[in-house]
Amino acid sequence: LAEFRETRAAQDFFATCRSPKLCCELTLQPLRRFPLDAAIIFSDILVVPQALGMEVVMVPGKGPTFTEPLKEVEDLLKLRQKVDVTAELGYVFQAITLTRHSLEGRVPLIGFSGAPWTLMSYMIEGGGSTTMAKAKSWLYRHPEASHRLLRLLADVITDYLVGQVAAGAQALQLFESHAGHLGPEQFQDFALPYIRDIAQAVKSKLKEEALPLVPMIVFAKDAHYALRDLARAGYEVVGLDWTIRPQEARAQTGKDVTLQGNLDPCALYAPKEKIGELVKKMLEGFGTQRYIANLGHGLYPDMNPEHVGAFVEAVHAHSRHINKH
C-alpha cells in the first residue's frame, strides 16, 4: 500500500518494528482500505533471533541480513541462554495492546512467531537462501547442536506467544516458512517435534496464567508430506500454500481442523473478474465451514491494491452465496 510505504519511508525496518505506535498504524492501514475479518500485528519473525542477541539489519534490495551468522557449534555459546521476553520483546507486546485498544473490538487481532527450524535456517544462512545448504548441513553434521538450538528457540517462542496473548492477541500463528527445504524425515526429526511442543507448552502456560486459550494456526509452507501430522499437532487451524488442492488437503487433515488458504498470490495479477472466478472455485473446493479464506503466501510489493480488494469482496460474496444455497 502507498500509505504503508509512506509510513515506513522515514526509518529503518527494525526501528519501525520497535515502535509500538508505528506497528499499530501499519496494522490498521489495511483495515481502513478493505473489509477484512481480522488484523495481524505488524512485526517480523526475526525479532526472536534479535532477542537471543543476534544483530539483524534490513539491507535494501537484499532483505534481512545477519551481521554475524552462526558458523560453528561454538557460536551457540554467544546466544542468550535465558531470554526475558518482556525485556527483549516488550515493544511487540506494547504494539499488540495499543492495536487491540485501537481496534475497539471491530475484528480480532492475530499475533505470530516464526517456528524454530525457519528461524534456525536464517540464523545460520545469515539471510535468505534458495538451498538452505548451510543450515541443512548442520542437521546432518551437528544433529545434537541443532536440537540444542531448536529447543532454545522453542522455549523463547513459547514465552513470546504467551506474552502476546497476555498483551491482547486473540489468535496466534506459527510460520514454518522454510518447511519445504526439508524432506519428510528431517521434518519429522527437526521441525515437527518443536511445532508440537510449542502448541502444548503455550496452551498449558495460558491455563496456568489464567489467560484465554486462543486458537492457534500453523503454516508450514510446501509441507504437503506432513499435513496429516500437522493436523494432529495441537493447532486448531492448518494453513496451506497454493500447491495443494482443497479436497486433497481436507482428505488428509480430516474434519476437526480448520483449513486456511490457499489462493496463489500471483492470481492477484489477473484481471478482477478472473480473481472472482478463482475465488469461487477455491471456496467451492473448501466449503465455507471450518475454513478461513486467505492467500497461499504473502503479497508482493508490486501488486495492485484494487486487486486485493477484489479478492476480499469475492470471498465475502461467494461465501454468502454458498451459505444461502
PDB file of C-alpha atoms in Angstrom:
ATOM      1  CA  LEU A   1       0.000   0.000   0.000  1.00  0.00           C
ATOM      2  CA  ALA A   2       1.170   3.530  -0.766  1.00  0.00           C
ATOM      3  CA  GLU A   3       0.353   4.577   2.815  1.00  0.00           C
ATOM      4  CA  PHE A   4       2.449   1.669   4.112  1.00  0.00           C
ATOM      5  CA  ARG A   5       5.467   2.789   2.069  1.00  0.00           C
ATOM      6  CA  GLU A   6       4.949   6.378   3.196  1.00  0.00           C
ATOM      7  CA  THR A   7       4.806   5.431   6.891  1.00  0.00           C
ATOM      8  CA  ARG A   8       7.818   3.157   6.505  1.00  0.00           C
ATOM      9  CA  ALA A   9       9.966   5.600   4.491  1.00  0.00           C
ATOM     10  CA  ALA A  10      11.051   7.639   7.479  1.00  0.00           C
ATOM     11  CA  GLN A  11      13.131   4.970   9.220  1.00  0.00           C
ATOM     12  CA  ASP A  12      14.854   1.615   9.258  1.00  0.00           C
ATOM     13  CA  PHE A  13      12.648  -1.506   9.100  1.00  0.00           C
ATOM     14  CA  PHE A  14      13.583  -2.923  12.514  1.00  0.00           C
ATOM     15  CA  ALA A  15      13.356   0.540  14.092  1.00  0.00           C
ATOM     16  CA  THR A  16       9.761   0.545  12.803  1.00  0.00           C
ATOM     17  CA  CYS A  17       9.201  -2.891  14.378  1.00  0.00           C
ATOM     18  CA  ARG A  18      10.386  -1.439  17.702  1.00  0.00           C
ATOM     19  CA  SER A  19       7.894   1.439  17.582  1.00  0.00           C
ATOM     20  CA  PRO A  20       4.518   0.327  19.050  1.00  0.00           C
ATOM     21  CA  LYS A  21       2.833   3.416  17.591  1.00  0.00           C
ATOM     22  CA  LEU A  22       4.068   2.713  14.037  1.00  0.00           C
ATOM     23  CA  CYS A  23       3.284  -1.005  14.313  1.00  0.00           C
ATOM     24  CA  CYS A  24      -0.255  -0.123  15.364  1.00  0.00           C
ATOM     25  CA  GLU A  25      -0.633   2.290  12.441  1.00  0.00           C
ATOM     26  CA  LEU A  26       0.731  -0.257   9.924  1.00  0.00           C
ATOM     27  CA  THR A  27      -1.587  -2.969  11.305  1.00  0.00           C
ATOM     28  CA  LEU A  28      -4.638  -0.723  10.934  1.00  0.00           C
ATOM     29  CA  GLN A  29      -3.889   0.568   7.416  1.00  0.00           C
ATOM     30  CA  PRO A  30      -5.200  -2.497   5.503  1.00  0.00           C
ATOM     31  CA  LEU A  31      -8.388  -2.432   7.605  1.00  0.00           C
ATOM     32  CA  ARG A  32      -9.109   1.141   6.533  1.00  0.00           C
ATOM     33  CA  ARG A  33      -8.943   0.020   2.908  1.00  0.00           C
ATOM     34  CA  PHE A  34     -10.535  -3.410   2.908  1.00  0.00           C
ATOM     35  CA  PRO A  35     -13.389  -5.116   4.801  1.00  0.00           C
ATOM     36  CA  LEU A  36     -11.042  -7.729   6.274  1.00  0.00           C
ATOM     37  CA  ASP A  37     -12.204 -10.113   9.009  1.00  0.00           C
ATOM     38  CA  ALA A  38      -9.059  -9.971  11.168  1.00  0.00           C
ATOM     39  CA  ALA A  39      -5.881  -7.970  11.735  1.00  0.00           C
ATOM     40  CA  ILE A  40      -2.370  -9.381  12.155  1.00  0.00           C
ATOM     41  CA  ILE A  41       0.130  -7.366  14.146  1.00  0.00           C
ATOM     42  CA  PHE A  42       2.855  -5.672  12.116  1.00  0.00           C
ATOM     43  CA  SER A  43       6.188  -7.188  13.181  1.00  0.00           C
ATOM     44  CA  ASP A  44       8.795  -9.601  11.841  1.00  0.00           C
ATOM     45  CA  ILE A  45       9.784 -13.185  12.645  1.00  0.00           C
ATOM     46  CA  LEU A  46      13.447 -12.175  13.064  1.00  0.00           C
ATOM     47  CA  VAL A  47      12.801 -10.233  16.272  1.00  0.00           C
ATOM     48  CA  VAL A  48      13.295 -13.605  18.043  1.00  0.00           C
ATOM     49  CA  PRO A  49      16.946 -14.076  16.922  1.00  0.00           C
ATOM     50  CA  GLN A  50      17.462 -10.424  17.914  1.00  0.00           C
ATOM     51  CA  ALA A  51      16.133 -11.271  21.384  1.00  0.00           C
ATOM     52  CA  LEU A  52      18.763 -14.030  21.525  1.00  0.00           C
ATOM     53  CA  GLY A  53      21.448 -11.393  20.992  1.00  0.00           C
ATOM     54  CA  MET A  54      21.996 -11.597  17.217  1.00  0.00           C
ATOM     55  CA  GLU A  55      22.203  -8.485  15.059  1.00  0.00           C
ATOM     56  CA  VAL A  56      19.912  -8.384  12.014  1.00  0.00           C
ATOM     57  CA  VAL A  57      19.744  -5.462   9.603  1.00  0.00           C
ATOM     58  CA  MET A  58      17.422  -4.882   6.646  1.00  0.00           C
ATOM     59  CA  VAL A  59      19.550  -4.329   3.537  1.00  0.00           C
ATOM     60  CA  PRO A  60      17.692  -2.566   0.683  1.00  0.00           C
ATOM     61  CA  GLY A  61      17.341  -4.848  -2.324  1.00  0.00           C
ATOM     62  CA  LYS A  62      18.660  -7.834  -0.358  1.00  0.00           C
ATOM     63  CA  GLY A  63      16.393  -8.261   2.644  1.00  0.00           C
ATOM     64  CA  PRO A  64      17.165  -9.233   6.246  1.00  0.00           C
ATOM     65  CA  THR A  65      20.872  -9.857   6.855  1.00  0.00           C
ATOM     66  CA  PHE A  66      22.647 -11.180   9.952  1.00  0.00           C
ATOM     67  CA  THR A  67      25.932  -9.351  10.566  1.00  0.00           C
ATOM     68  CA  GLU A  68      27.403 -12.460  12.256  1.00  0.00           C
ATOM     69  CA  PRO A  69      25.533 -15.659  11.365  1.00  0.00           C
ATOM     70  CA  LEU A  70      26.164 -18.880  13.294  1.00  0.00           C
ATOM     71  CA  LYS A  71      29.057 -20.704  11.616  1.00  0.00           C
ATOM     72  CA  GLU A  72      30.365 -23.210  14.147  1.00  0.00           C
ATOM     73  CA  VAL A  73      28.708 -25.097  17.002  1.00  0.00           C
ATOM     74  CA  GLU A  74      30.729 -22.944  19.446  1.00  0.00           C
ATOM     75  CA  ASP A  75      28.800 -19.907  18.193  1.00  0.00           C
ATOM     76  CA  LEU A  76      25.757 -21.182  20.099  1.00  0.00           C
ATOM     77  CA  LEU A  77      27.518 -20.038  23.269  1.00  0.00           C
ATOM     78  CA  LYS A  78      27.196 -16.432  22.068  1.00  0.00           C
ATOM     79  CA  LEU A  79      23.394 -16.682  22.233  1.00  0.00           C
ATOM     80  CA  ARG A  80      21.459 -15.675  25.357  1.00  0.00           C
ATOM     81  CA  GLN A  81      20.547 -18.964  27.021  1.00  0.00           C
ATOM     82  CA  LYS A  82      17.792 -17.359  29.108  1.00  0.00           C
ATOM     83  CA  VAL A  83      15.659 -14.707  27.464  1.00  0.00           C
ATOM     84  CA  ASP A  84      13.403 -12.354  29.371  1.00  0.00           C
ATOM     85  CA  VAL A  85      10.837 -11.849  26.597  1.00  0.00           C
ATOM     86  CA  THR A  86       9.279  -8.819  28.294  1.00  0.00           C
ATOM     87  CA  ALA A  87      12.648  -7.069  28.434  1.00  0.00           C
ATOM     88  CA  GLU A  88      13.692  -8.059  24.896  1.00  0.00           C
ATOM     89  CA  LEU A  89      10.368  -8.101  23.042  1.00  0.00           C
ATOM     90  CA  GLY A  90       8.170  -5.879  25.196  1.00  0.00           C
ATOM     91  CA  TYR A  91       7.821  -3.467  22.264  1.00  0.00           C
ATOM     92  CA  VAL A  92       5.814  -6.153  20.393  1.00  0.00           C
ATOM     93  CA  PHE A  93       3.564  -6.626  23.429  1.00  0.00           C
ATOM     94  CA  GLN A  94       3.027  -2.852  23.659  1.00  0.00           C
ATOM     95  CA  ALA A  95       2.149  -2.741  19.942  1.00  0.00           C
ATOM     96  CA  ILE A  96      -0.399  -5.535  20.435  1.00  0.00           C
ATOM     97  CA  THR A  97      -2.065  -3.813  23.417  1.00  0.00           C
ATOM     98  CA  LEU A  98      -2.183  -0.456  21.625  1.00  0.00           C
ATOM     99  CA  THR A  99      -3.619  -2.054  18.467  1.00  0.00           C
ATOM    100  CA  ARG A 100      -6.159  -4.106  20.393  1.00  0.00           C
ATOM    101  CA  HIS A 101      -7.471  -0.902  22.034  1.00  0.00           C
ATOM    102  CA  SER A 102      -7.483   0.948  18.716  1.00  0.00           C
ATOM    103  CA  LEU A 103      -9.474  -1.852  17.040  1.00  0.00           C
ATOM    104  CA  GLU A 104     -12.258  -1.446  19.648  1.00  0.00           C
ATOM    105  CA  GLY A 105     -13.463  -4.983  19.014  1.00  0.00           C
ATOM    106  CA  ARG A 106     -14.122  -4.489  15.291  1.00  0.00           C
ATOM    107  CA  VAL A 107     -12.063  -7.531  14.300  1.00  0.00           C
ATOM    108  CA  PRO A 108      -9.838  -9.966  16.208  1.00  0.00           C
ATOM    109  CA  LEU A 109      -6.090  -9.366  16.396  1.00  0.00           C
ATOM    110  CA  ILE A 110      -3.644 -12.131  15.477  1.00  0.00           C
ATOM    111  CA  GLY A 111      -0.144 -12.453  16.937  1.00  0.00           C
ATOM    112  CA  PHE A 112       2.602 -14.610  15.420  1.00  0.00           C
ATOM    113  CA  SER A 113       6.108 -16.023  15.511  1.00  0.00           C
ATOM    114  CA  GLY A 114       8.468 -17.836  13.190  1.00  0.00           C
ATOM    115  CA  ALA A 115       8.895 -21.544  14.007  1.00  0.00           C
ATOM    116  CA  PRO A 116      12.223 -22.952  15.265  1.00  0.00           C
ATOM    117  CA  TRP A 117      13.555 -24.527  12.036  1.00  0.00           C
ATOM    118  CA  THR A 118      12.749 -21.419   9.978  1.00  0.00           C
ATOM    119  CA  LEU A 119      14.493 -19.148  12.496  1.00  0.00           C
ATOM    120  CA  MET A 120      17.459 -21.526  12.789  1.00  0.00           C
ATOM    121  CA  SER A 121      17.875 -21.523   9.000  1.00  0.00           C
ATOM    122  CA  TYR A 122      18.024 -17.703   8.908  1.00  0.00           C
ATOM    123  CA  MET A 123      20.464 -17.612  11.838  1.00  0.00           C
ATOM    124  CA  ILE A 124      22.895 -19.936  10.045  1.00  0.00           C
ATOM    125  CA  GLU A 125      22.396 -18.784   6.438  1.00  0.00           C
ATOM    126  CA  GLY A 126      22.654 -15.148   7.516  1.00  0.00           C
ATOM    127  CA  GLY A 127      19.662 -14.211   5.333  1.00  0.00           C
ATOM    128  CA  GLY A 128      17.515 -15.683   2.579  1.00  0.00           C
ATOM    129  CA  SER A 129      18.773 -18.697   0.609  1.00  0.00           C
ATOM    130  CA  THR A 130      17.464 -20.799  -2.264  1.00  0.00           C
ATOM    131  CA  THR A 131      19.008 -24.026  -0.948  1.00  0.00           C
ATOM    132  CA  MET A 132      19.395 -23.586   2.843  1.00  0.00           C
ATOM    133  CA  ALA A 133      22.541 -25.709   2.365  1.00  0.00           C
ATOM    134  CA  LYS A 134      24.445 -24.199   5.313  1.00  0.00           C
ATOM    135  CA  ALA A 135      21.552 -24.681   7.718  1.00  0.00           C
ATOM    136  CA  LYS A 136      20.752 -28.171   6.425  1.00  0.00           C
ATOM    137  CA  SER A 137      24.387 -29.184   6.711  1.00  0.00           C
ATOM    138  CA  TRP A 138      24.068 -28.558  10.486  1.00  0.00           C
ATOM    139  CA  LEU A 139      21.202 -31.054  10.626  1.00  0.00           C
ATOM    140  CA  TYR A 140      23.443 -33.712   9.066  1.00  0.00           C
ATOM    141  CA  ARG A 141      26.783 -32.781  10.663  1.00  0.00           C
ATOM    142  CA  HIS A 142      25.693 -31.463  14.060  1.00  0.00           C
ATOM    143  CA  PRO A 143      22.343 -33.059  14.930  1.00  0.00           C
ATOM    144  CA  GLU A 144      22.829 -32.624  18.692  1.00  0.00           C
ATOM    145  CA  ALA A 145      23.784 -28.960  18.435  1.00  0.00           C
ATOM    146  CA  SER A 146      20.870 -28.436  16.035  1.00  0.00           C
ATOM    147  CA  HIS A 147      18.459 -29.877  18.600  1.00  0.00           C
ATOM    148  CA  ARG A 148      20.013 -27.669  21.293  1.00  0.00           C
ATOM    149  CA  LEU A 149      19.396 -24.575  19.174  1.00  0.00           C
ATOM    150  CA  LEU A 150      15.870 -25.661  18.187  1.00  0.00           C
ATOM    151  CA  ARG A 151      14.996 -26.318  21.837  1.00  0.00           C
ATOM    152  CA  LEU A 152      16.288 -22.892  22.875  1.00  0.00           C
ATOM    153  CA  LEU A 153      14.215 -21.280  20.110  1.00  0.00           C
ATOM    154  CA  ALA A 154      11.090 -23.298  21.010  1.00  0.00           C
ATOM    155  CA  ASP A 155      11.328 -22.171  24.650  1.00  0.00           C
ATOM    156  CA  VAL A 156      11.702 -18.493  23.715  1.00  0.00           C
ATOM    157  CA  ILE A 157       8.886 -18.726  21.124  1.00  0.00           C
ATOM    158  CA  THR A 158       6.581 -20.291  23.734  1.00  0.00           C
ATOM    159  CA  ASP A 159       7.143 -17.422  26.185  1.00  0.00           C
ATOM    160  CA  TYR A 160       6.859 -14.906  23.351  1.00  0.00           C
ATOM    161  CA  LEU A 161       3.491 -16.270  22.184  1.00  0.00           C
ATOM    162  CA  VAL A 162       2.106 -16.444  25.728  1.00  0.00           C
ATOM    163  CA  GLY A 163       3.234 -12.824  26.213  1.00  0.00           C
ATOM    164  CA  GLN A 164       1.362 -11.852  23.043  1.00  0.00           C
ATOM    165  CA  VAL A 165      -1.866 -13.309  24.429  1.00  0.00           C
ATOM    166  CA  ALA A 166      -1.317 -11.524  27.747  1.00  0.00           C
ATOM    167  CA  ALA A 167      -0.905  -8.317  25.698  1.00  0.00           C
ATOM    168  CA  GLY A 168      -4.194  -8.883  23.877  1.00  0.00           C
ATOM    169  CA  ALA A 169      -3.639 -11.184  20.864  1.00  0.00           C
ATOM    170  CA  GLN A 170      -6.798 -13.214  20.169  1.00  0.00           C
ATOM    171  CA  ALA A 171      -5.218 -15.873  17.930  1.00  0.00           C
ATOM    172  CA  LEU A 172      -1.637 -16.965  17.232  1.00  0.00           C
ATOM    173  CA  GLN A 173       0.067 -18.094  14.044  1.00  0.00           C
ATOM    174  CA  LEU A 174       3.313 -20.052  13.824  1.00  0.00           C
ATOM    175  CA  PHE A 175       5.149 -19.664  10.494  1.00  0.00           C
ATOM    176  CA  GLU A 176       7.340 -22.592   9.406  1.00  0.00           C
ATOM    177  CA  SER A 177       8.119 -20.800   6.156  1.00  0.00           C
ATOM    178  CA  HIS A 178      11.132 -22.951   5.260  1.00  0.00           C
ATOM    179  CA  ALA A 179       9.481 -26.360   5.754  1.00  0.00           C
ATOM    180  CA  GLY A 180       9.802 -27.023   2.021  1.00  0.00           C
ATOM    181  CA  HIS A 181      13.587 -27.242   2.287  1.00  0.00           C
ATOM    182  CA  LEU A 182      13.262 -30.339   4.485  1.00  0.00           C
ATOM    183  CA  GLY A 183      12.281 -33.816   3.368  1.00  0.00           C
ATOM    184  CA  PRO A 184       9.741 -35.864   5.335  1.00  0.00           C
ATOM    185  CA  GLU A 185      12.381 -37.464   7.601  1.00  0.00           C
ATOM    186  CA  GLN A 186      14.153 -34.254   8.511  1.00  0.00           C
ATOM    187  CA  PHE A 187      10.809 -32.556   9.096  1.00  0.00           C
ATOM    188  CA  GLN A 188       9.860 -35.401  11.475  1.00  0.00           C
ATOM    189  CA  ASP A 189      13.153 -35.041  13.346  1.00  0.00           C
ATOM    190  CA  PHE A 190      13.885 -31.309  13.358  1.00  0.00           C
ATOM    191  CA  ALA A 191      10.619 -29.409  12.786  1.00  0.00           C
ATOM    192  CA  LEU A 192       7.502 -31.315  13.841  1.00  0.00           C
ATOM    193  CA  PRO A 193       8.532 -32.135  17.459  1.00  0.00           C
ATOM    194  CA  TYR A 194       9.111 -28.434  18.185  1.00  0.00           C
ATOM    195  CA  ILE A 195       5.916 -27.362  16.395  1.00  0.00           C
ATOM    196  CA  ARG A 196       4.028 -29.832  18.623  1.00  0.00           C
ATOM    197  CA  ASP A 197       5.860 -28.785  21.780  1.00  0.00           C
ATOM    198  CA  ILE A 198       5.097 -25.114  21.190  1.00  0.00           C
ATOM    199  CA  ALA A 199       1.333 -25.755  20.864  1.00  0.00           C
ATOM    200  CA  GLN A 200       1.301 -27.882  24.004  1.00  0.00           C
ATOM    201  CA  ALA A 201       3.518 -25.558  26.078  1.00  0.00           C
ATOM    202  CA  VAL A 202       1.665 -22.392  25.025  1.00  0.00           C
ATOM    203  CA  LYS A 203      -1.692 -23.922  25.948  1.00  0.00           C
ATOM    204  CA  SER A 204      -0.521 -25.192  29.314  1.00  0.00           C
ATOM    205  CA  LYS A 205       1.099 -21.832  30.185  1.00  0.00           C
ATOM    206  CA  LEU A 206      -2.054 -19.940  29.146  1.00  0.00           C
ATOM    207  CA  LYS A 207      -4.037 -22.173  31.514  1.00  0.00           C
ATOM    208  CA  GLU A 208      -1.512 -21.692  34.332  1.00  0.00           C
ATOM    209  CA  GLU A 209      -1.617 -17.928  33.919  1.00  0.00           C
ATOM    210  CA  ALA A 210      -5.441 -17.885  33.611  1.00  0.00           C
ATOM    211  CA  LEU A 211      -5.191 -16.356  30.134  1.00  0.00           C
ATOM    212  CA  PRO A 212      -7.671 -17.091  27.319  1.00  0.00           C
ATOM    213  CA  LEU A 213      -6.995 -20.277  25.331  1.00  0.00           C
ATOM    214  CA  VAL A 214      -6.777 -18.641  21.920  1.00  0.00           C
ATOM    215  CA  PRO A 215      -6.930 -20.573  18.631  1.00  0.00           C
ATOM    216  CA  MET A 216      -3.530 -21.425  17.156  1.00  0.00           C
ATOM    217  CA  ILE A 217      -2.666 -21.618  13.455  1.00  0.00           C
ATOM    218  CA  VAL A 218       0.321 -23.473  11.998  1.00  0.00           C
ATOM    219  CA  PHE A 219       1.544 -22.700   8.483  1.00  0.00           C
ATOM    220  CA  ALA A 220       4.305 -24.931   7.112  1.00  0.00           C
ATOM    221  CA  LYS A 221       4.970 -23.854   3.543  1.00  0.00           C
ATOM    222  CA  ASP A 222       5.472 -26.658   0.986  1.00  0.00           C
ATOM    223  CA  ALA A 223       4.995 -29.368   3.609  1.00  0.00           C
ATOM    224  CA  HIS A 224       2.213 -31.418   1.956  1.00  0.00           C
ATOM    225  CA  TYR A 225       4.014 -34.553   3.066  1.00  0.00           C
ATOM    226  CA  ALA A 226       3.352 -33.537   6.686  1.00  0.00           C
ATOM    227  CA  LEU A 227      -0.285 -32.409   6.526  1.00  0.00           C
ATOM    228  CA  ARG A 228      -1.612 -35.422   8.445  1.00  0.00           C
ATOM    229  CA  ASP A 229       0.912 -34.825  11.217  1.00  0.00           C
ATOM    230  CA  LEU A 230       0.290 -31.077  11.282  1.00  0.00           C
ATOM    231  CA  ALA A 231      -3.456 -31.692  11.631  1.00  0.00           C
ATOM    232  CA  ARG A 232      -2.696 -33.656  14.812  1.00  0.00           C
ATOM    233  CA  ALA A 233      -0.032 -31.314  16.177  1.00  0.00           C
ATOM    234  CA  GLY A 234      -2.314 -29.444  18.577  1.00  0.00           C
ATOM    235  CA  TYR A 235      -3.334 -26.481  16.386  1.00  0.00           C
ATOM    236  CA  GLU A 236      -6.924 -25.508  15.617  1.00  0.00           C
ATOM    237  CA  VAL A 237      -6.011 -24.278  12.121  1.00  0.00           C
ATOM    238  CA  VAL A 238      -3.617 -25.574   9.453  1.00  0.00           C
ATOM    239  CA  GLY A 239      -2.544 -23.027   6.830  1.00  0.00           C
ATOM    240  CA  LEU A 240      -1.961 -24.205   3.256  1.00  0.00           C
ATOM    241  CA  ASP A 241       0.136 -22.888   0.396  1.00  0.00           C
ATOM    242  CA  TRP A 242      -1.253 -22.783  -3.148  1.00  0.00           C
ATOM    243  CA  THR A 243       0.311 -26.046  -4.356  1.00  0.00           C
ATOM    244  CA  ILE A 244      -2.344 -28.402  -2.975  1.00  0.00           C
ATOM    245  CA  ARG A 245      -5.976 -28.927  -3.975  1.00  0.00           C
ATOM    246  CA  PRO A 246      -8.546 -28.082  -1.275  1.00  0.00           C
ATOM    247  CA  GLN A 247     -10.208 -31.512  -1.472  1.00  0.00           C
ATOM    248  CA  GLU A 248      -6.863 -33.280  -1.085  1.00  0.00           C
ATOM    249  CA  ALA A 249      -5.920 -31.147   1.925  1.00  0.00           C
ATOM    250  CA  ARG A 250      -9.285 -31.840   3.561  1.00  0.00           C
ATOM    251  CA  ALA A 251      -8.919 -35.579   2.964  1.00  0.00           C
ATOM    252  CA  GLN A 252      -5.516 -35.560   4.683  1.00  0.00           C
ATOM    253  CA  THR A 253      -6.415 -33.336   7.635  1.00  0.00           C
ATOM    254  CA  GLY A 254      -9.898 -34.662   8.479  1.00  0.00           C
ATOM    255  CA  LYS A 255     -12.980 -32.801   9.674  1.00  0.00           C
ATOM    256  CA  ASP A 256     -11.751 -31.481  13.016  1.00  0.00           C
ATOM    257  CA  VAL A 257      -9.227 -28.842  11.990  1.00  0.00           C
ATOM    258  CA  THR A 258      -9.946 -25.599  10.225  1.00  0.00           C
ATOM    259  CA  LEU A 259      -8.019 -25.014   6.998  1.00  0.00           C
ATOM    260  CA  GLN A 260      -6.647 -21.634   5.940  1.00  0.00           C
ATOM    261  CA  GLY A 261      -5.557 -20.667   2.438  1.00  0.00           C
ATOM    262  CA  ASN A 262      -4.684 -21.006  -0.327  1.00  0.00           C
ATOM    263  CA  LEU A 263      -5.040 -18.853  -3.452  1.00  0.00           C
ATOM    264  CA  ASP A 264      -1.791 -18.424  -5.381  1.00  0.00           C
ATOM    265  CA  PRO A 265      -0.693 -14.838  -4.537  1.00  0.00           C
ATOM    266  CA  CYS A 266       0.191 -14.336  -8.217  1.00  0.00           C
ATOM    267  CA  ALA A 267      -3.507 -14.818  -9.073  1.00  0.00           C
ATOM    268  CA  LEU A 268      -3.860 -11.192  -7.893  1.00  0.00           C
ATOM    269  CA  TYR A 269      -2.057 -10.122 -11.090  1.00  0.00           C
ATOM    270  CA  ALA A 270      -5.072 -11.443 -13.035  1.00  0.00           C
ATOM    271  CA  PRO A 271      -7.965  -9.182 -14.119  1.00  0.00           C
ATOM    272  CA  LYS A 272     -10.543  -8.645 -11.359  1.00  0.00           C
ATOM    273  CA  GLU A 273     -13.210 -10.885 -12.990  1.00  0.00           C
ATOM    274  CA  LYS A 274     -10.694 -13.723 -13.179  1.00  0.00           C
ATOM    275  CA  ILE A 275      -9.835 -13.237  -9.476  1.00  0.00           C
ATOM    276  CA  GLY A 276     -13.563 -13.636  -8.722  1.00  0.00           C
ATOM    277  CA  GLU A 277     -13.708 -16.908 -10.694  1.00  0.00           C
ATOM    278  CA  LEU A 278     -10.620 -18.296  -8.949  1.00  0.00           C
ATOM    279  CA  VAL A 279     -12.002 -17.381  -5.520  1.00  0.00           C
ATOM    280  CA  LYS A 280     -15.333 -19.037  -6.350  1.00  0.00           C
ATOM    281  CA  LYS A 281     -13.549 -22.237  -7.360  1.00  0.00           C
ATOM    282  CA  MET A 282     -11.417 -22.146  -4.196  1.00  0.00           C
ATOM    283  CA  LEU A 283     -14.458 -21.695  -1.917  1.00  0.00           C
ATOM    284  CA  GLU A 284     -16.344 -24.488  -3.668  1.00  0.00           C
ATOM    285  CA  GLY A 285     -13.331 -26.723  -3.006  1.00  0.00           C
ATOM    286  CA  PHE A 286     -13.039 -25.897   0.683  1.00  0.00           C
ATOM    287  CA  GLY A 287     -16.680 -25.230   1.594  1.00  0.00           C
ATOM    288  CA  THR A 288     -17.469 -22.383   3.985  1.00  0.00           C
ATOM    289  CA  GLN A 289     -17.250 -24.288   7.280  1.00  0.00           C
ATOM    290  CA  ARG A 290     -14.016 -24.751   9.250  1.00  0.00           C
ATOM    291  CA  TYR A 291     -12.322 -22.625   6.654  1.00  0.00           C
ATOM    292  CA  ILE A 292     -10.507 -19.274   6.592  1.00  0.00           C
ATOM    293  CA  ALA A 293     -10.071 -17.819   3.114  1.00  0.00           C
ATOM    294  CA  ASN A 294      -6.584 -16.481   2.534  1.00  0.00           C
ATOM    295  CA  LEU A 295      -3.747 -16.425   0.049  1.00  0.00           C
ATOM    296  CA  GLY A 296      -1.308 -19.337  -0.051  1.00  0.00           C
ATOM    297  CA  HIS A 297       1.524 -16.976   0.888  1.00  0.00           C
ATOM    298  CA  GLY A 298       2.207 -13.220   1.200  1.00  0.00           C
ATOM    299  CA  LEU A 299       1.529 -10.311  -1.131  1.00  0.00           C
ATOM    300  CA  TYR A 300       4.247  -8.905  -3.390  1.00  0.00           C
ATOM    301  CA  PRO A 301       5.146  -5.187  -3.327  1.00  0.00           C
ATOM    302  CA  ASP A 302       4.055  -4.507  -6.931  1.00  0.00           C
ATOM    303  CA  MET A 303       0.516  -5.856  -6.530  1.00  0.00           C
ATOM    304  CA  ASN A 304      -2.401  -3.553  -7.226  1.00  0.00           C
ATOM    305  CA  PRO A 305      -4.352  -2.839  -4.006  1.00  0.00           C
ATOM    306  CA  GLU A 306      -7.582  -2.823  -6.056  1.00  0.00           C
ATOM    307  CA  HIS A 307      -6.967  -6.456  -6.913  1.00  0.00           C
ATOM    308  CA  VAL A 308      -6.527  -7.255  -3.213  1.00  0.00           C
ATOM    309  CA  GLY A 309      -9.907  -5.556  -2.708  1.00  0.00           C
ATOM    310  CA  ALA A 310     -11.407  -7.696  -5.481  1.00  0.00           C
ATOM    311  CA  PHE A 311     -10.133 -10.828  -3.698  1.00  0.00           C
ATOM    312  CA  VAL A 312     -11.683  -9.790  -0.354  1.00  0.00           C
ATOM    313  CA  GLU A 313     -15.011  -8.828  -1.963  1.00  0.00           C
ATOM    314  CA  ALA A 314     -15.158 -12.082  -3.930  1.00  0.00           C
ATOM    315  CA  VAL A 315     -14.571 -14.129  -0.762  1.00  0.00           C
ATOM    316  CA  HIS A 316     -17.441 -12.399   1.018  1.00  0.00           C
ATOM    317  CA  ALA A 317     -19.820 -12.516  -1.966  1.00  0.00           C
ATOM    318  CA  HIS A 318     -19.255 -16.175  -2.816  1.00  0.00           C
ATOM    319  CA  SER A 319     -19.328 -17.258   0.857  1.00  0.00           C
ATOM    320  CA  ARG A 320     -22.707 -15.594   1.306  1.00  0.00           C
ATOM    321  CA  HIS A 321     -23.997 -17.236  -1.883  1.00  0.00           C
ATOM    322  CA  ILE A 322     -22.791 -20.718  -0.868  1.00  0.00           C
ATOM    323  CA  ASN A 323     -24.207 -20.387   2.656  1.00  0.00           C
ATOM    324  CA  LYS A 324     -27.567 -19.216   1.322  1.00  0.00           C
ATOM    325  CA  HIS A 325     -27.894 -22.117  -1.106  1.00  0.00           C
TER     326      HIS A 325
END
